[in-house]
Short mmCIF file of C-alpha atoms and ligand atoms in Angstrom, two decimals:
data_model
loop_
_atom_site.label_atom_id
_atom_site.label_comp_id
_atom_site.label_asym_id
_atom_site.label_seq_id
_atom_site.Cartn_x
_atom_site.Cartn_y
_atom_site.Cartn_z
CA MET A 1 3.00 19.92 6.51
CA SER A 2 1.41 16.29 4.63
CA ARG A 3 2.43 13.07 6.00
CA TYR A 4 4.56 11.96 2.97
CA ALA A 5 6.08 15.60 3.21
CA ALA A 6 7.24 14.59 6.70
CA ARG A 7 8.57 11.89 5.65
CA ARG A 8 10.55 12.97 2.88
CA ASP A 9 12.32 15.22 5.23
CA LYS A 10 13.13 12.87 7.56
CA LEU A 11 14.61 11.07 4.89
CA ARG A 12 16.71 13.88 3.96
CA ARG A 13 18.55 14.60 7.11
CA SER A 14 19.59 11.31 6.73
CA LEU A 15 21.35 11.73 3.59
CA ARG A 16 24.73 13.32 5.47
CA LYS A 17 25.00 10.63 7.32
CA ALA A 18 25.00 8.51 4.57
CA GLY A 19 27.32 10.59 2.47
CA VAL A 20 25.33 11.21 0.04
CA ASP A 21 24.15 14.89 -2.04
CA ALA A 22 20.93 13.04 -2.82
CA LEU A 23 18.76 10.27 -3.13
CA LEU A 24 17.76 8.17 -5.96
CA ILE A 25 14.46 5.96 -5.18
CA THR A 26 13.79 3.44 -7.21
CA ASN A 27 11.84 0.83 -5.04
CA PHE A 28 8.19 1.36 -5.58
CA THR A 29 6.98 0.90 -2.51
CA ASN A 30 9.43 2.93 -1.17
CA VAL A 31 8.22 5.71 -3.35
CA THR A 32 4.51 4.75 -2.14
CA TYR A 33 5.34 5.74 1.18
CA LEU A 34 7.43 9.15 0.46
CA THR A 35 4.66 10.70 -1.76
CA GLY A 36 1.58 8.61 -1.54
CA PHE A 37 1.39 7.89 -5.26
CA SER A 38 0.08 4.17 -6.10
CA GLY A 39 1.29 3.26 -9.22
CA ASP A 40 4.74 1.71 -10.77
CA ASP A 41 7.29 2.63 -12.67
CA SER A 42 8.06 5.84 -11.33
CA TYR A 43 11.50 6.93 -9.29
CA LEU A 44 11.69 9.71 -6.89
CA PHE A 45 14.69 12.05 -6.77
CA LEU A 46 14.91 13.20 -3.20
CA LEU A 47 17.73 16.32 -3.47
CA ALA A 48 18.92 18.09 -1.00
CA LYS A 49 16.63 20.57 -1.28
CA GLY A 50 13.30 19.36 -3.17
CA GLU A 51 12.62 16.15 -4.75
CA VAL A 52 11.14 15.15 -8.28
CA LEU A 53 8.61 12.34 -8.92
CA ILE A 54 9.83 10.55 -12.45
CA SER A 55 6.97 9.51 -14.43
CA ASP A 56 5.32 8.96 -17.89
CA PRO A 57 2.27 10.38 -18.90
CA ARG A 58 0.27 7.37 -18.41
CA TYR A 59 0.18 8.63 -14.64
CA THR A 60 -0.18 12.41 -15.46
CA THR A 61 -3.89 12.52 -13.99
CA GLN A 62 -3.44 10.28 -11.05
CA LEU A 63 0.03 12.34 -10.17
CA GLU A 64 -2.22 15.25 -9.73
CA GLN A 65 -4.60 13.80 -8.05
CA GLU A 66 -2.42 11.25 -5.30
CA CYS A 67 0.15 14.08 -4.96
CA PRO A 68 -1.12 17.47 -5.50
CA GLY A 69 1.88 19.61 -4.95
CA LEU A 70 4.41 17.39 -5.51
CA GLU A 71 7.03 18.29 -8.31
CA ALA A 72 7.07 16.28 -11.35
CA SER A 73 8.66 15.14 -14.55
CA ILE A 74 7.20 13.58 -16.62
CA ARG A 75 9.28 11.51 -19.46
CA PRO A 76 7.83 12.46 -23.05
CA PRO A 77 7.69 9.49 -25.31
CA GLY A 78 11.19 8.75 -26.31
CA VAL A 79 12.51 9.61 -23.01
CA GLY A 80 14.41 6.73 -20.90
CA MET A 81 14.26 6.56 -17.08
CA VAL A 82 18.01 6.88 -16.79
CA GLU A 83 18.31 9.93 -19.39
CA GLY A 84 15.25 11.35 -17.00
CA VAL A 85 17.42 10.76 -13.83
CA ALA A 86 20.29 12.16 -15.39
CA GLN A 87 18.75 16.01 -16.42
CA ILE A 88 17.79 16.17 -12.85
CA ALA A 89 21.12 14.70 -11.36
CA LYS A 90 22.63 17.51 -13.87
CA ARG A 91 20.99 20.43 -12.77
CA ALA A 92 21.06 20.51 -9.40
CA ARG A 93 24.95 19.73 -9.83
CA VAL A 94 24.69 16.22 -7.39
CA GLY A 95 28.31 15.10 -6.44
CA LYS A 96 27.09 11.80 -4.48
CA LEU A 97 24.27 10.17 -5.77
CA GLY A 98 22.85 7.30 -3.03
CA VAL A 99 21.17 4.65 -4.92
CA GLU A 100 18.86 1.78 -2.97
CA ALA A 101 21.49 -1.38 -3.19
CA SER A 102 18.78 -3.98 -2.73
CA SER A 103 16.80 -2.68 -5.71
CA MET A 104 18.65 -1.24 -8.46
CA THR A 105 19.32 -3.69 -10.79
CA VAL A 106 23.06 -3.84 -11.75
CA ALA A 107 22.56 -3.28 -15.48
CA LEU A 108 20.12 -0.09 -14.24
CA ARG A 109 23.42 1.11 -12.21
CA ASP A 110 25.49 1.02 -15.13
CA GLN A 111 23.39 2.86 -17.34
CA VAL A 112 23.39 5.59 -14.49
CA ALA A 113 26.87 5.63 -14.21
CA ALA A 114 27.50 5.72 -18.28
CA GLU A 115 25.26 9.07 -18.30
CA LEU A 116 26.74 10.41 -14.98
CA PRO A 117 29.96 10.10 -15.66
CA LYS A 118 30.92 12.78 -12.82
CA THR A 119 28.76 11.87 -10.45
CA GLU A 120 29.32 9.29 -8.02
CA LEU A 121 27.02 6.56 -7.41
CA VAL A 122 26.74 5.82 -3.42
CA SER A 123 24.99 2.35 -2.46
CA THR A 124 22.65 2.81 0.39
CA GLY A 125 20.88 0.62 2.54
CA ASP A 126 17.31 0.46 3.60
CA LEU A 127 17.28 4.12 4.56
CA VAL A 128 13.77 4.43 3.52
CA GLU A 129 13.11 0.74 5.17
CA ASN A 130 14.19 2.04 8.34
CA LEU A 131 12.01 4.37 8.55
CA ARG A 132 9.01 2.29 7.25
CA LEU A 133 9.71 -0.14 9.86
CA ILE A 134 7.73 2.69 12.56
CA LYS A 135 4.37 3.11 11.89
CA ASP A 136 2.54 5.96 12.44
CA ARG A 137 -0.79 6.34 13.92
CA ASP A 138 -3.15 6.52 10.00
CA GLU A 139 -0.46 3.60 9.31
CA VAL A 140 -1.91 1.65 12.44
CA ALA A 141 -5.32 2.42 11.58
CA GLU A 142 -5.01 1.39 7.65
CA ILE A 143 -3.52 -1.86 8.85
CA ARG A 144 -6.53 -2.12 11.45
CA ARG A 145 -9.01 -2.05 8.37
CA ALA A 146 -6.99 -4.60 6.26
CA ILE A 147 -7.50 -6.79 9.45
CA TRP A 148 -11.30 -6.07 9.68
CA TYR A 149 -12.07 -6.78 5.67
CA ALA A 150 -9.40 -9.73 6.50
CA GLU A 151 -11.54 -11.00 9.40
CA ARG A 152 -15.21 -10.21 8.29
CA ALA A 153 -14.41 -12.46 5.35
CA PHE A 154 -13.10 -15.20 7.88
CA ASN A 155 -16.29 -15.04 9.32
CA VAL A 156 -18.40 -15.93 6.43
CA LEU A 157 -15.92 -19.14 5.48
CA ARG A 158 -16.28 -20.53 9.05
CA ALA A 159 -20.30 -19.89 8.41
CA SER A 160 -20.05 -21.40 5.47
CA LEU A 161 -17.62 -24.30 5.78
CA ARG A 162 -18.86 -27.42 3.73
CA PRO A 163 -17.11 -31.21 3.67
CA GLU A 164 -17.51 -31.58 0.00
CA ARG A 165 -15.96 -28.22 -0.88
CA THR A 166 -12.65 -27.91 -2.53
CA GLU A 167 -9.57 -26.28 -0.68
CA LYS A 168 -9.47 -23.83 -3.93
CA GLU A 169 -13.55 -23.57 -3.81
CA VAL A 170 -12.83 -22.20 -0.24
CA ALA A 171 -10.00 -20.06 -1.23
CA ASP A 172 -12.27 -18.39 -4.11
CA GLU A 173 -14.62 -17.64 -1.45
CA LEU A 174 -12.44 -16.47 0.93
CA GLU A 175 -10.55 -13.62 -1.67
CA ASN A 176 -14.05 -13.04 -2.99
CA GLN A 177 -15.54 -12.49 0.39
CA ILE A 178 -12.24 -9.82 1.47
CA ARG A 179 -13.09 -7.64 -1.94
CA LEU A 180 -16.79 -7.67 -1.19
CA TYR A 181 -16.39 -6.27 2.33
CA GLY A 182 -14.29 -3.65 0.57
CA ALA A 183 -10.75 -4.29 0.25
CA LYS A 184 -8.95 -3.71 -2.38
CA GLY A 185 -7.34 -7.73 -2.68
CA CYS A 186 -5.47 -10.03 -1.27
CA SER A 187 -2.10 -9.66 0.24
CA PHE A 188 -0.63 -12.87 -0.85
CA PRO A 189 -2.30 -16.16 -2.33
CA SER A 190 -4.53 -17.76 0.42
CA ILE A 191 -3.51 -20.37 1.72
CA VAL A 192 -6.34 -23.35 2.35
CA ALA A 193 -4.76 -26.50 3.38
CA VAL A 194 -6.88 -29.91 4.38
CA GLY A 195 -4.98 -31.94 6.93
CA ALA A 196 -1.68 -34.01 5.43
CA ARG A 197 -1.30 -30.79 3.47
CA ALA A 198 -0.93 -27.84 5.78
CA ALA A 199 2.75 -29.49 6.53
CA LEU A 200 3.34 -27.54 3.65
CA PRO A 201 4.20 -23.86 5.19
CA HIS A 202 3.19 -22.28 1.70
CA ALA A 203 0.66 -24.77 0.13
CA ARG A 204 -1.26 -23.44 -2.77
CA PRO A 205 -5.24 -24.75 -2.92
CA THR A 206 -5.68 -28.00 -4.49
CA ASP A 207 -9.06 -30.03 -5.35
CA GLN A 208 -8.85 -32.09 -1.80
CA LYS A 209 -11.76 -31.72 -0.43
CA ILE A 210 -12.61 -30.35 3.04
CA GLY A 211 -13.60 -33.35 4.23
CA ALA A 212 -11.33 -35.35 2.97
CA ASP A 213 -9.22 -34.46 6.88
CA ASP A 214 -10.03 -33.91 10.35
CA PHE A 215 -8.64 -30.16 10.09
CA VAL A 216 -7.73 -27.55 7.67
CA LEU A 217 -5.55 -24.70 8.06
CA VAL A 218 -5.97 -21.05 6.69
CA ASP A 219 -3.40 -18.23 6.15
CA TRP A 220 -4.92 -15.14 4.35
CA GLY A 221 -4.83 -11.86 4.60
CA ALA A 222 -6.43 -8.02 2.93
CA ASP A 223 -4.88 -5.76 0.79
CA GLY A 224 -6.48 -2.55 2.30
CA GLY A 225 -4.74 -0.72 -0.16
CA PRO A 226 -1.94 -0.43 0.43
CA TYR A 227 -2.04 -1.51 3.78
CA LYS A 228 -1.78 -5.24 4.26
CA SER A 229 -2.94 -7.95 7.02
CA ASP A 230 -1.57 -11.47 7.66
CA LEU A 231 -3.48 -13.96 9.86
CA THR A 232 -4.03 -18.16 10.39
CA ARG A 233 -6.33 -20.01 11.90
CA VAL A 234 -6.87 -23.82 12.38
CA LEU A 235 -10.33 -24.92 12.21
CA VAL A 236 -11.04 -28.59 13.53
CA THR A 237 -13.59 -29.80 10.43
CA GLY A 238 -13.71 -33.28 11.40
CA LYS A 239 -13.47 -35.57 14.78
CA ILE A 240 -10.85 -33.79 17.49
CA SER A 241 -8.21 -36.27 17.70
CA PRO A 242 -5.60 -35.64 21.00
CA LYS A 243 -2.71 -35.59 18.97
CA LEU A 244 -4.07 -32.31 17.20
CA GLU A 245 -5.26 -30.77 20.25
CA ARG A 246 -1.89 -31.52 21.72
CA ILE A 247 -0.04 -29.77 19.07
CA TYR A 248 -2.71 -27.17 18.87
CA ARG A 249 -2.56 -26.04 22.26
CA VAL A 250 1.52 -25.99 22.22
CA VAL A 251 1.23 -24.01 19.25
CA LEU A 252 -1.10 -21.40 21.48
CA SER A 253 0.93 -21.00 24.23
CA ALA A 254 4.10 -20.77 22.37
CA GLN A 255 2.03 -17.83 20.46
CA GLU A 256 0.53 -15.95 23.41
CA GLN A 257 4.07 -16.42 25.21
CA ALA A 258 5.38 -14.91 22.75
CA ILE A 259 3.30 -11.97 22.66
CA ALA A 260 2.95 -11.53 26.43
CA ALA A 261 7.01 -10.55 26.64
CA ILE A 262 6.94 -8.75 23.36
CA ARG A 263 7.50 -5.27 24.71
CA PRO A 264 10.23 -1.93 23.55
CA GLY A 265 13.57 -3.14 24.28
CA LEU A 266 13.40 -6.71 23.49
CA SER A 267 14.92 -8.57 20.41
CA CYS A 268 13.47 -10.05 17.86
CA HIS A 269 15.80 -12.55 18.53
CA GLU A 270 14.82 -12.65 21.88
CA VAL A 271 10.76 -12.93 21.08
CA ASP A 272 11.60 -15.59 18.42
CA GLN A 273 12.83 -17.85 21.18
CA VAL A 274 10.19 -17.36 23.90
CA ALA A 275 8.33 -19.11 21.09
CA ARG A 276 10.31 -21.55 20.25
CA GLN A 277 11.44 -22.39 23.96
CA VAL A 278 7.88 -23.55 24.40
CA ILE A 279 8.09 -25.72 21.56
CA ALA A 280 10.88 -27.27 22.18
CA ALA A 281 10.16 -28.13 25.65
CA ALA A 282 6.81 -29.81 24.68
CA GLY A 283 9.23 -32.35 22.38
CA PHE A 284 8.63 -30.37 18.67
CA GLY A 285 11.38 -28.41 18.51
CA ARG A 286 12.57 -29.10 14.67
CA ASP A 287 9.09 -28.88 13.79
CA PHE A 288 8.70 -25.33 14.17
CA GLY A 289 10.68 -24.56 10.55
CA HIS A 290 10.59 -20.84 10.14
CA GLY A 291 10.99 -17.30 11.60
CA LEU A 292 8.43 -16.18 14.24
CA GLY A 293 6.93 -13.43 12.46
CA HIS A 294 7.40 -10.37 10.36
CA GLY A 295 6.51 -6.94 10.05
CA ILE A 296 3.44 -5.95 7.96
CA GLY A 297 2.78 -2.81 6.80
CA LEU A 298 2.85 -1.52 2.63
CA GLU A 299 4.47 -4.88 2.14
CA ILE A 300 3.16 -8.45 3.44
CA HIS A 301 7.03 -9.41 4.55
CA GLU A 302 8.86 -6.13 5.46
CA ALA A 303 11.51 -5.80 8.38
CA PRO A 304 11.58 -6.49 11.08
CA ARG A 305 11.98 -10.19 11.39
CA LEU A 306 11.22 -12.10 14.00
CA GLY A 307 13.58 -14.99 13.76
CA THR A 308 16.79 -16.23 15.00
CA ASN A 309 19.83 -13.63 14.67
CA GLN A 310 17.61 -10.93 14.46
CA HIS A 311 19.48 -8.40 16.84
CA LEU A 312 17.27 -5.43 15.63
CA LYS A 313 15.52 -4.08 18.96
CA LEU A 314 11.79 -3.41 19.30
CA GLU A 315 10.05 -0.15 19.45
CA PRO A 316 6.77 1.43 19.84
CA GLY A 317 5.15 1.89 16.38
CA MET A 318 6.73 -1.39 14.63
CA VAL A 319 3.73 -4.25 13.58
CA VAL A 320 4.71 -7.82 13.44
CA THR A 321 3.30 -10.81 12.73
CA VAL A 322 3.54 -13.44 15.30
CA GLU A 323 2.91 -16.92 14.15
CA PRO A 324 4.50 -20.64 15.95
CA GLY A 325 3.81 -23.53 13.68
CA ILE A 326 4.34 -27.07 14.31
CA TYR A 327 4.70 -29.25 11.04
CA LEU A 328 4.72 -33.09 11.11
CA PRO A 329 4.99 -34.21 7.40
CA GLY A 330 2.92 -36.77 5.88
CA TRP A 331 0.58 -35.62 9.15
CA GLY A 332 -0.31 -31.93 8.74
CA GLY A 333 0.56 -28.70 10.47
CA VAL A 334 -0.99 -25.55 13.16
CA ARG A 335 0.13 -22.46 12.94
CA ILE A 336 -1.45 -19.76 14.79
CA GLU A 337 -0.64 -16.26 13.53
CA ASP A 338 -1.78 -12.90 14.70
CA ASP A 339 -0.67 -8.75 14.31
CA VAL A 340 0.59 -7.72 16.51
CA LEU A 341 2.16 -3.57 17.17
CA VAL A 342 4.61 -2.47 19.65
CA THR A 343 3.67 0.28 21.69
CA LYS A 344 5.39 1.73 24.57
CA GLY A 345 4.03 -0.49 27.87
CA GLY A 346 4.23 -3.97 25.29
CA CYS A 347 1.97 -4.80 22.92
CA GLN A 348 -1.44 -4.34 21.54
CA ILE A 349 -3.02 -7.38 19.44
CA LEU A 350 -4.42 -6.00 16.22
CA THR A 351 -6.42 -8.68 15.65
CA THR A 352 -9.54 -9.76 16.89
CA LEU A 353 -10.55 -13.27 15.63
CA GLY A 354 -10.76 -15.97 18.24
CA LYS A 355 -8.11 -18.49 18.80
CA GLN A 356 -8.85 -21.06 21.59
CA TRP A 357 -9.11 -24.46 21.35
CA GLU A 358 -13.06 -23.94 21.33
CA ASP A 359 -12.76 -21.44 18.80
CA ALA A 360 -10.82 -23.72 16.34
CA LEU A 361 -13.81 -26.26 16.73
CA VAL A 362 -16.28 -26.14 13.68
CA ARG A 363 -19.92 -27.60 14.59
ZN1 ZN B 401 0.20 -15.64 6.86
ZN1 ZN B 402 3.26 -14.11 7.99
#
């Protein structure tokens, strides 16, 4: 059985508990997870027996290549997605059809309901996302590959960092290197933020020169196609200020202690608290204004979230970022981010780039 068929079977077993006869998967990432199909604009209709991928003629060849053996309903021109869904529901006599509440628009739901007056639409939450929480060995290998692209590209950037280059030039070069190493692209637009601009957790690269301040924050990741990586490093390019070193060491200590705590059974909230307490004890409690981390996989931000009031418990196979930060408006920010796999005995850091204070110094 293919990995995709196994996932669909697992999902099928959750249908009864969700109180539905069938499930319409409208989240394209979830469709990819369940079929291997990498295109857009296609839904998966999961029935009690079998399943149908509803797509259009643009994808006929791609579907044959990516999902051999999967039943596909290719909508002829003029037949809308809603009609395609309705045909399958009627043919299979679906009484209760589950829909993905976090993906389906209200408009689409209304249209499907109008086409299927005898079918009850039931909102379901995170049925596929809950499967995606736990990565299998192949997925972990693909995340490792996405990390490999990102790290290689970063090493090139680090070696070629010059004071006269701008944030944008450095970001463009980093992204180009990620592609040259073989990645499909970037997980998200890279952040290259010099000095005070590093206080903005989502800074966009500007024409600011690297040499305009003493340090630069880089947050980047590779899209290995389709699995993603996500890292952050701070590089010291100018003079070493005691303040920067102190803050860097606090963030590093918070990150290392949080990682050391990660193990199955601990809640996401508890892991977040480990880092938060280290930062608070150093007097920067108010300057760590975001959650500790997030899951990565097919999407760059997915479950679980490491943060306050996130009570989900860690399980082996989850892959999360651990990325505490301290941000001081007008001065700058330090964040250190690695990707971590939860294992039976604790965890394993998937990223391999050095992050000690000495590693941050660019000479
Ligand atoms: Zn990041
Ligand atoms: Zn992140």
